[in-house]
mmCIF file of C-alpha atoms and ligand atoms in Angstrom:
data_model
loop_
_atom_site.group_PDB
_atom_site.id
_atom_site.type_symbol
_atom_site.label_atom_id
_atom_site.label_comp_id
_atom_site.label_asym_id
_atom_site.label_seq_id
_atom_site.Cartn_x
_atom_site.Cartn_y
_atom_site.Cartn_z
ATOM 1 C CA MET A 113 -29.138 25.262 8.843
ATOM 2 C CA ARG A 114 -25.414 25.373 9.574
ATOM 3 C CA VAL A 115 -22.611 23.846 11.628
ATOM 4 C CA ASP A 116 -20.059 26.333 13.000
ATOM 5 C CA VAL A 117 -16.756 24.900 14.164
ATOM 6 C CA ARG A 118 -14.489 27.355 15.974
ATOM 7 C CA THR A 119 -10.883 26.827 17.079
ATOM 8 C CA LEU A 120 -11.721 23.180 17.633
ATOM 9 C CA GLY A 121 -9.095 20.909 19.141
ATOM 10 C CA HIS A 122 -9.291 17.429 20.597
ATOM 11 C CA GLN A 123 -7.073 15.030 22.478
ATOM 12 C CA PHE A 124 -7.937 11.903 24.416
ATOM 13 C CA PRO A 125 -6.611 11.640 27.981
ATOM 14 C CA ASP A 126 -2.837 11.141 28.103
ATOM 15 C CA ARG A 127 -2.605 11.297 24.307
ATOM 16 C CA PRO A 128 -1.185 13.993 22.021
ATOM 17 C CA TRP A 129 -3.492 16.510 20.355
ATOM 18 C CA LEU A 130 -5.163 14.952 17.315
ATOM 19 C CA PHE A 131 -5.880 18.350 15.768
ATOM 20 C CA ARG A 132 -6.147 21.930 16.917
ATOM 21 C CA ASP A 133 -7.245 25.290 15.622
ATOM 22 C CA LEU A 134 -9.883 23.947 13.241
ATOM 23 C CA ASP A 135 -12.359 26.524 11.908
ATOM 24 C CA LEU A 136 -15.154 25.398 9.586
ATOM 25 C CA VAL A 137 -18.584 26.527 8.451
ATOM 26 C CA LEU A 138 -20.615 23.636 7.046
ATOM 27 C CA VAL A 139 -23.769 24.327 5.025
ATOM 28 C CA PRO A 140 -26.269 22.297 2.949
ATOM 29 C CA GLY A 141 -25.667 21.735 -0.760
ATOM 30 C CA HIS A 142 -22.028 20.787 -0.196
ATOM 31 C CA VAL A 143 -20.434 17.390 0.310
ATOM 32 C CA TYR A 144 -17.387 17.842 2.550
ATOM 33 C CA ALA A 145 -14.525 15.354 2.317
ATOM 34 C CA LEU A 146 -12.672 14.972 5.590
ATOM 35 C CA THR A 147 -9.250 13.459 4.939
ATOM 36 C CA GLY A 148 -6.072 12.652 6.826
ATOM 37 C CA PRO A 149 -3.985 9.572 7.556
ATOM 38 C CA SER A 150 -5.355 6.699 9.598
ATOM 39 C CA GLY A 151 -5.459 7.767 13.247
ATOM 40 C CA SER A 152 -5.526 11.490 12.430
ATOM 41 C CA GLY A 153 -8.932 11.913 14.077
ATOM 42 C CA LYS A 154 -11.443 11.774 11.216
ATOM 43 C CA SER A 155 -13.946 9.557 13.042
ATOM 44 C CA THR A 156 -13.369 11.590 16.203
ATOM 45 C CA LEU A 157 -14.228 14.786 14.331
ATOM 46 C CA LEU A 158 -17.439 13.193 13.008
ATOM 47 C CA ALA A 159 -18.393 12.346 16.606
ATOM 48 C CA LEU A 160 -17.652 15.940 17.642
ATOM 49 C CA LEU A 161 -19.806 17.272 14.785
ATOM 50 C CA ALA A 162 -22.651 14.987 15.905
ATOM 51 C CA GLY A 163 -22.264 16.067 19.527
ATOM 52 C CA TRP A 164 -21.505 12.518 20.683
ATOM 53 C CA LEU A 165 -18.217 13.740 22.057
ATOM 54 C CA ALA A 166 -17.452 17.016 23.843
ATOM 55 C CA PRO A 167 -14.432 18.902 22.481
ATOM 56 C CA GLN A 168 -11.394 19.589 24.647
ATOM 57 C CA GLU A 169 -10.959 22.991 23.041
ATOM 58 C CA GLY A 170 -13.177 25.258 20.930
ATOM 59 C CA THR A 171 -16.831 24.840 20.004
ATOM 60 C CA VAL A 172 -19.193 23.053 17.611
ATOM 61 C CA GLU A 173 -22.511 24.849 17.144
ATOM 62 C CA ARG A 174 -25.341 23.154 15.280
ATOM 63 C CA HIS A 175 -27.957 25.630 14.046
ATOM 64 C CA GLU A 176 -31.409 24.319 13.005
ATOM 65 C CA ILE A 177 -30.236 20.718 13.105
ATOM 66 C CA SER A 178 -32.426 18.140 14.810
ATOM 67 C CA ASP A 179 -31.892 14.910 12.855
ATOM 68 C CA ILE A 180 -28.435 13.450 12.352
ATOM 69 C CA SER A 181 -27.802 10.240 10.351
ATOM 70 C CA TRP A 182 -24.690 8.082 10.019
ATOM 71 C CA VAL A 183 -23.533 5.731 7.306
ATOM 72 C CA PHE A 184 -20.774 3.386 8.447
ATOM 73 C CA GLN A 185 -18.164 1.493 6.472
ATOM 74 C CA ASN A 186 -20.126 -1.772 6.603
ATOM 75 C CA PRO A 187 -23.667 -1.587 5.238
ATOM 76 C CA HIS A 188 -26.243 -2.421 7.926
ATOM 77 C CA GLY A 189 -29.544 -3.421 6.373
ATOM 78 C CA THR A 190 -32.432 -5.732 7.188
ATOM 79 C CA PRO A 191 -31.475 -9.049 5.512
ATOM 80 C CA ARG A 192 -34.871 -10.173 4.179
ATOM 81 C CA ARG A 193 -36.246 -6.760 3.303
ATOM 82 C CA THR A 194 -35.929 -5.588 -0.296
ATOM 83 C CA ALA A 195 -33.846 -2.625 -1.410
ATOM 84 C CA LEU A 196 -37.104 -0.774 -2.105
ATOM 85 C CA ASP A 197 -38.390 -1.479 1.420
ATOM 86 C CA HIS A 198 -35.247 0.171 2.823
ATOM 87 C CA VAL A 199 -35.708 3.436 0.922
ATOM 88 C CA ALA A 200 -39.525 3.532 1.141
ATOM 89 C CA LEU A 201 -39.560 3.222 4.927
ATOM 90 C CA PRO A 202 -38.411 6.788 5.737
ATOM 91 C CA PHE A 203 -41.192 8.146 3.468
ATOM 92 C CA LEU A 204 -43.778 5.875 5.154
ATOM 93 C CA ALA A 205 -42.499 7.004 8.549
ATOM 94 C CA ARG A 206 -43.241 10.600 7.545
ATOM 95 C CA GLY A 207 -46.825 9.587 6.737
ATOM 96 C CA ALA A 208 -46.728 9.105 2.949
ATOM 97 C CA PRO A 209 -49.194 6.559 1.494
ATOM 98 C CA VAL A 210 -47.565 3.265 0.410
ATOM 99 C CA HIS A 211 -47.888 3.977 -3.309
ATOM 100 C CA GLU A 212 -46.213 7.369 -2.975
ATOM 101 C CA ALA A 213 -43.476 6.087 -0.660
ATOM 102 C CA GLU A 214 -42.610 3.374 -3.178
ATOM 103 C CA GLN A 215 -42.562 5.875 -6.049
ATOM 104 C CA ASP A 216 -40.247 8.208 -4.148
ATOM 105 C CA GLY A 217 -38.133 5.276 -2.978
ATOM 106 C CA LEU A 218 -37.839 3.997 -6.525
ATOM 107 C CA SER A 219 -36.657 7.346 -7.876
ATOM 108 C CA LEU A 220 -33.919 7.336 -5.222
ATOM 109 C CA LEU A 221 -32.900 3.819 -6.276
ATOM 110 C CA VAL A 222 -32.693 5.040 -9.879
ATOM 111 C CA ARG A 223 -30.495 7.968 -8.802
ATOM 112 C CA PHE A 224 -28.099 5.579 -7.051
ATOM 113 C CA GLY A 225 -28.060 3.005 -9.889
ATOM 114 C CA LEU A 226 -30.091 0.438 -7.942
ATOM 115 C CA ALA A 227 -33.298 0.219 -10.007
ATOM 116 C CA ASP A 228 -32.433 -3.305 -11.199
ATOM 117 C CA VAL A 229 -32.163 -4.635 -7.654
ATOM 118 C CA ALA A 230 -35.198 -2.795 -6.228
ATOM 119 C CA HIS A 231 -36.964 -6.062 -5.416
ATOM 120 C CA GLN A 232 -33.935 -8.016 -4.210
ATOM 121 C CA GLN A 233 -33.533 -8.773 -0.547
ATOM 122 C CA PHE A 234 -30.770 -6.858 1.181
ATOM 123 C CA ARG A 235 -28.831 -10.074 1.885
ATOM 124 C CA ARG A 236 -28.599 -10.731 -1.884
ATOM 125 C CA LEU A 237 -27.001 -7.367 -2.685
ATOM 126 C CA SER A 238 -23.290 -6.989 -3.411
ATOM 127 C CA GLY A 239 -21.128 -4.891 -1.069
ATOM 128 C CA GLY A 240 -21.219 -1.909 -3.410
ATOM 129 C CA GLU A 241 -24.990 -2.180 -3.900
ATOM 130 C CA GLY A 242 -25.493 -2.453 -0.151
ATOM 131 C CA GLN A 243 -23.396 0.636 0.497
ATOM 132 C CA ARG A 244 -25.167 2.656 -2.210
ATOM 133 C CA LEU A 245 -28.470 1.577 -0.654
ATOM 134 C CA MET A 246 -27.300 2.905 2.729
ATOM 135 C CA LEU A 247 -26.564 6.280 1.088
ATOM 136 C CA ALA A 248 -29.954 6.274 -0.688
ATOM 137 C CA ARG A 249 -31.731 5.424 2.576
ATOM 138 C CA ALA A 250 -29.855 8.165 4.414
ATOM 139 C CA ILE A 251 -30.999 10.710 1.808
ATOM 140 C CA ALA A 252 -34.587 9.390 2.058
ATOM 141 C CA ALA A 253 -34.484 10.018 5.813
ATOM 142 C CA ARG A 254 -33.702 13.722 5.111
ATOM 143 C CA PRO A 255 -31.501 14.376 8.126
ATOM 144 C CA GLN A 256 -30.168 17.913 8.416
ATOM 145 C CA LEU A 257 -26.711 16.453 9.022
ATOM 146 C CA LEU A 258 -25.406 13.262 7.374
ATOM 147 C CA LEU A 259 -22.088 11.810 8.539
ATOM 148 C CA VAL A 260 -20.453 9.090 6.447
ATOM 149 C CA ASP A 261 -17.414 7.219 7.796
ATOM 150 C CA GLU A 262 -15.094 5.548 5.243
ATOM 151 C CA PRO A 263 -17.824 4.423 2.822
ATOM 152 C CA THR A 264 -15.378 2.614 0.498
ATOM 153 C CA ALA A 265 -13.004 1.109 3.069
ATOM 154 C CA GLN A 266 -14.319 -2.443 2.683
ATOM 155 C CA LEU A 267 -14.745 -2.384 -1.090
ATOM 156 C CA ASP A 268 -12.575 -3.439 -4.023
ATOM 157 C CA LEU A 269 -11.551 -0.779 -6.534
ATOM 158 C CA SER A 270 -14.365 -1.128 -9.068
ATOM 159 C CA THR A 271 -17.045 -1.400 -6.393
ATOM 160 C CA ALA A 272 -15.567 1.610 -4.619
ATOM 161 C CA ARG A 273 -15.877 3.483 -7.894
ATOM 162 C CA GLU A 274 -19.636 2.760 -7.990
ATOM 163 C CA VAL A 275 -19.983 4.179 -4.497
ATOM 164 C CA ASN A 276 -17.883 7.230 -5.393
ATOM 165 C CA ASP A 277 -20.152 7.850 -8.394
ATOM 166 C CA ALA A 278 -23.090 7.788 -5.988
ATOM 167 C CA ILE A 279 -21.303 10.291 -3.739
ATOM 168 C CA THR A 280 -21.158 12.830 -6.563
ATOM 169 C CA ARG A 281 -24.973 12.604 -6.598
ATOM 170 C CA LEU A 282 -25.413 13.046 -2.853
ATOM 171 C CA ALA A 283 -25.457 16.851 -2.576
ATOM 172 C CA SER A 284 -28.815 18.013 -1.298
ATOM 173 C CA PRO A 285 -30.240 21.444 -0.457
ATOM 174 C CA GLN A 286 -31.725 20.017 2.768
ATOM 175 C CA THR A 287 -28.720 18.155 4.165
ATOM 176 C CA ILE A 288 -25.181 18.988 5.303
ATOM 177 C CA ILE A 289 -22.982 16.024 4.311
ATOM 178 C CA VAL A 290 -19.548 15.182 5.721
ATOM 179 C CA ILE A 291 -17.595 12.131 4.527
ATOM 180 C CA ALA A 292 -14.501 10.891 6.353
ATOM 181 C CA THR A 293 -12.265 9.055 3.912
ATOM 182 C CA HIS A 294 -8.727 8.134 3.002
ATOM 183 C CA ASP A 295 -9.785 7.193 -0.555
ATOM 184 C CA PRO A 296 -8.560 9.938 -2.949
ATOM 185 C CA GLU A 297 -11.385 9.125 -5.382
ATOM 186 C CA THR A 298 -13.994 9.613 -2.664
ATOM 187 C CA ARG A 299 -12.352 12.934 -1.816
ATOM 188 C CA ASP A 300 -12.503 13.981 -5.472
ATOM 189 C CA SER A 301 -16.209 13.043 -5.608
ATOM 190 C CA CYS A 302 -16.949 15.634 -2.919
ATOM 191 C CA THR A 303 -17.419 19.369 -3.411
ATOM 192 C CA ASP A 304 -15.130 20.558 -0.572
ATOM 193 C CA HIS A 305 -12.028 19.223 1.140
ATOM 194 C CA VAL A 306 -10.922 19.506 4.770
ATOM 195 C CA ASP A 307 -7.507 17.922 5.385
ATOM 196 C CA LEU A 308 -6.872 17.125 9.049
ATOM 197 C CA ALA A 309 -3.166 16.695 8.269
ATOM 198 C CA HIS A 310 -3.035 20.500 8.086
ATOM 199 C CA HIS A 311 -4.367 20.809 11.617
ATOM 200 C CA GLN A 312 -2.008 18.503 13.403
ATOM 201 C CA PRO A 313 0.139 20.219 15.984
ATOM 202 C CA ALA A 314 3.308 19.732 13.881
ATOM 203 C CA PHE A 315 1.864 22.142 11.331
ATOM 204 C CA LEU A 316 0.861 24.754 13.864
ATOM 205 C CA PRO A 317 0.803 27.647 14.104
ATOM 206 C CA GLY A 318 -0.268 29.050 10.776
ATOM 207 C CA THR A 319 -2.612 26.810 8.833
ATOM 208 C CA ARG A 320 -6.370 27.092 9.076
ATOM 209 C CA ALA A 321 -9.251 25.571 7.169
ATOM 210 C CA ARG A 322 -10.974 27.841 4.701
HETATM 211 N N1 ADP B 277 -12.330 6.812 23.016
HETATM 212 C C1 ADP B 277 -11.016 6.909 22.773
HETATM 213 N N2 ADP B 277 -10.113 6.938 23.775
HETATM 214 C C2 ADP B 277 -8.789 7.058 23.524
HETATM 215 N N3 ADP B 277 -8.265 7.161 22.292
HETATM 216 C C3 ADP B 277 -9.115 7.134 21.254
HETATM 217 C C4 ADP B 277 -10.526 7.010 21.427
HETATM 218 N N4 ADP B 277 -11.109 7.025 20.196
HETATM 219 C C5 ADP B 277 -10.100 7.151 19.299
HETATM 220 N N5 ADP B 277 -8.904 7.215 19.938
HETATM 221 C C6 ADP B 277 -7.589 7.386 19.293
HETATM 222 O O1 ADP B 277 -7.586 8.623 18.623
HETATM 223 C C7 ADP B 277 -6.879 8.522 17.394
HETATM 224 C C8 ADP B 277 -7.755 8.982 16.263
HETATM 225 O O2 ADP B 277 -8.773 8.020 16.041
HETATM 226 P P1 ADP B 277 -9.851 8.175 14.887
HETATM 227 O O3 ADP B 277 -10.620 9.428 15.085
HETATM 228 O O4 ADP B 277 -10.599 6.919 14.841
HETATM 229 O O5 ADP B 277 -8.913 8.351 13.586
HETATM 230 P P2 ADP B 277 -9.253 8.101 12.049
HETATM 231 O O6 ADP B 277 -10.735 7.975 11.912
HETATM 232 O O7 ADP B 277 -8.685 9.312 11.333
HETATM 233 O O8 ADP B 277 -8.524 6.875 11.640
HETATM 234 C C9 ADP B 277 -6.408 7.094 17.287
HETATM 235 O O9 ADP B 277 -5.074 7.038 17.719
HETATM 236 C C10 ADP B 277 -7.324 6.353 18.224
HETATM 237 O O10 ADP B 277 -6.678 5.236 18.770
HETATM 238 MG MG1 MG B 278 -11.958 6.436 11.248
#
């Protein structure tokens, strides 16, 4: 399972290059922080990694990746379903019996600091709890590739910190995780760092991702 990015560059029609000459190898077990100023192309790169967008230059190859999940900056849950329902569902969908799905769901809630709100409806959760639940649900779904776009953008500082703590617990041997962020604490919660600022045309030629 791997994503190979080679000499990737992208520009929208009649716009300057967002980034060029990007080389990356993304593998499971890591949590990659994708940083750069607003407008530098972080969300665009996520879309390129997912294959939603075709690159103008270079290639993105996804090896042994069939399921891709996204977590967006606003948590999208089912208002009257409990936190536990949200994380148990992916296990049920894979055919686990209810009892087992709830056990596995509950251990994920514990890992993300949500055990106390397991039986609360989604609409009663705070912003930080909702966002941590989205991360827990994404892990429960076991995608090979998980893309997270600005998970703390809508949160105040202390709530963002809760989410960043959860991010340090995200790494998984079965999932490649990429998080676009301009929050330095989110970046520091990740295991690897890709800075798009180093791939903007002004910096070229010379710099390449390692
Ligand atoms: N579909 C599109 N067509 C034209 N321009 C776009 C499109 N999507 C994004 N852009 C532009 O590309 C730039 C990078 O956007 P984006 O990837 O969202 O940056 P970031 O996520 O780093 O803030 C922005 O200037 C944005 O306006
Ligand atoms: Mg963005």
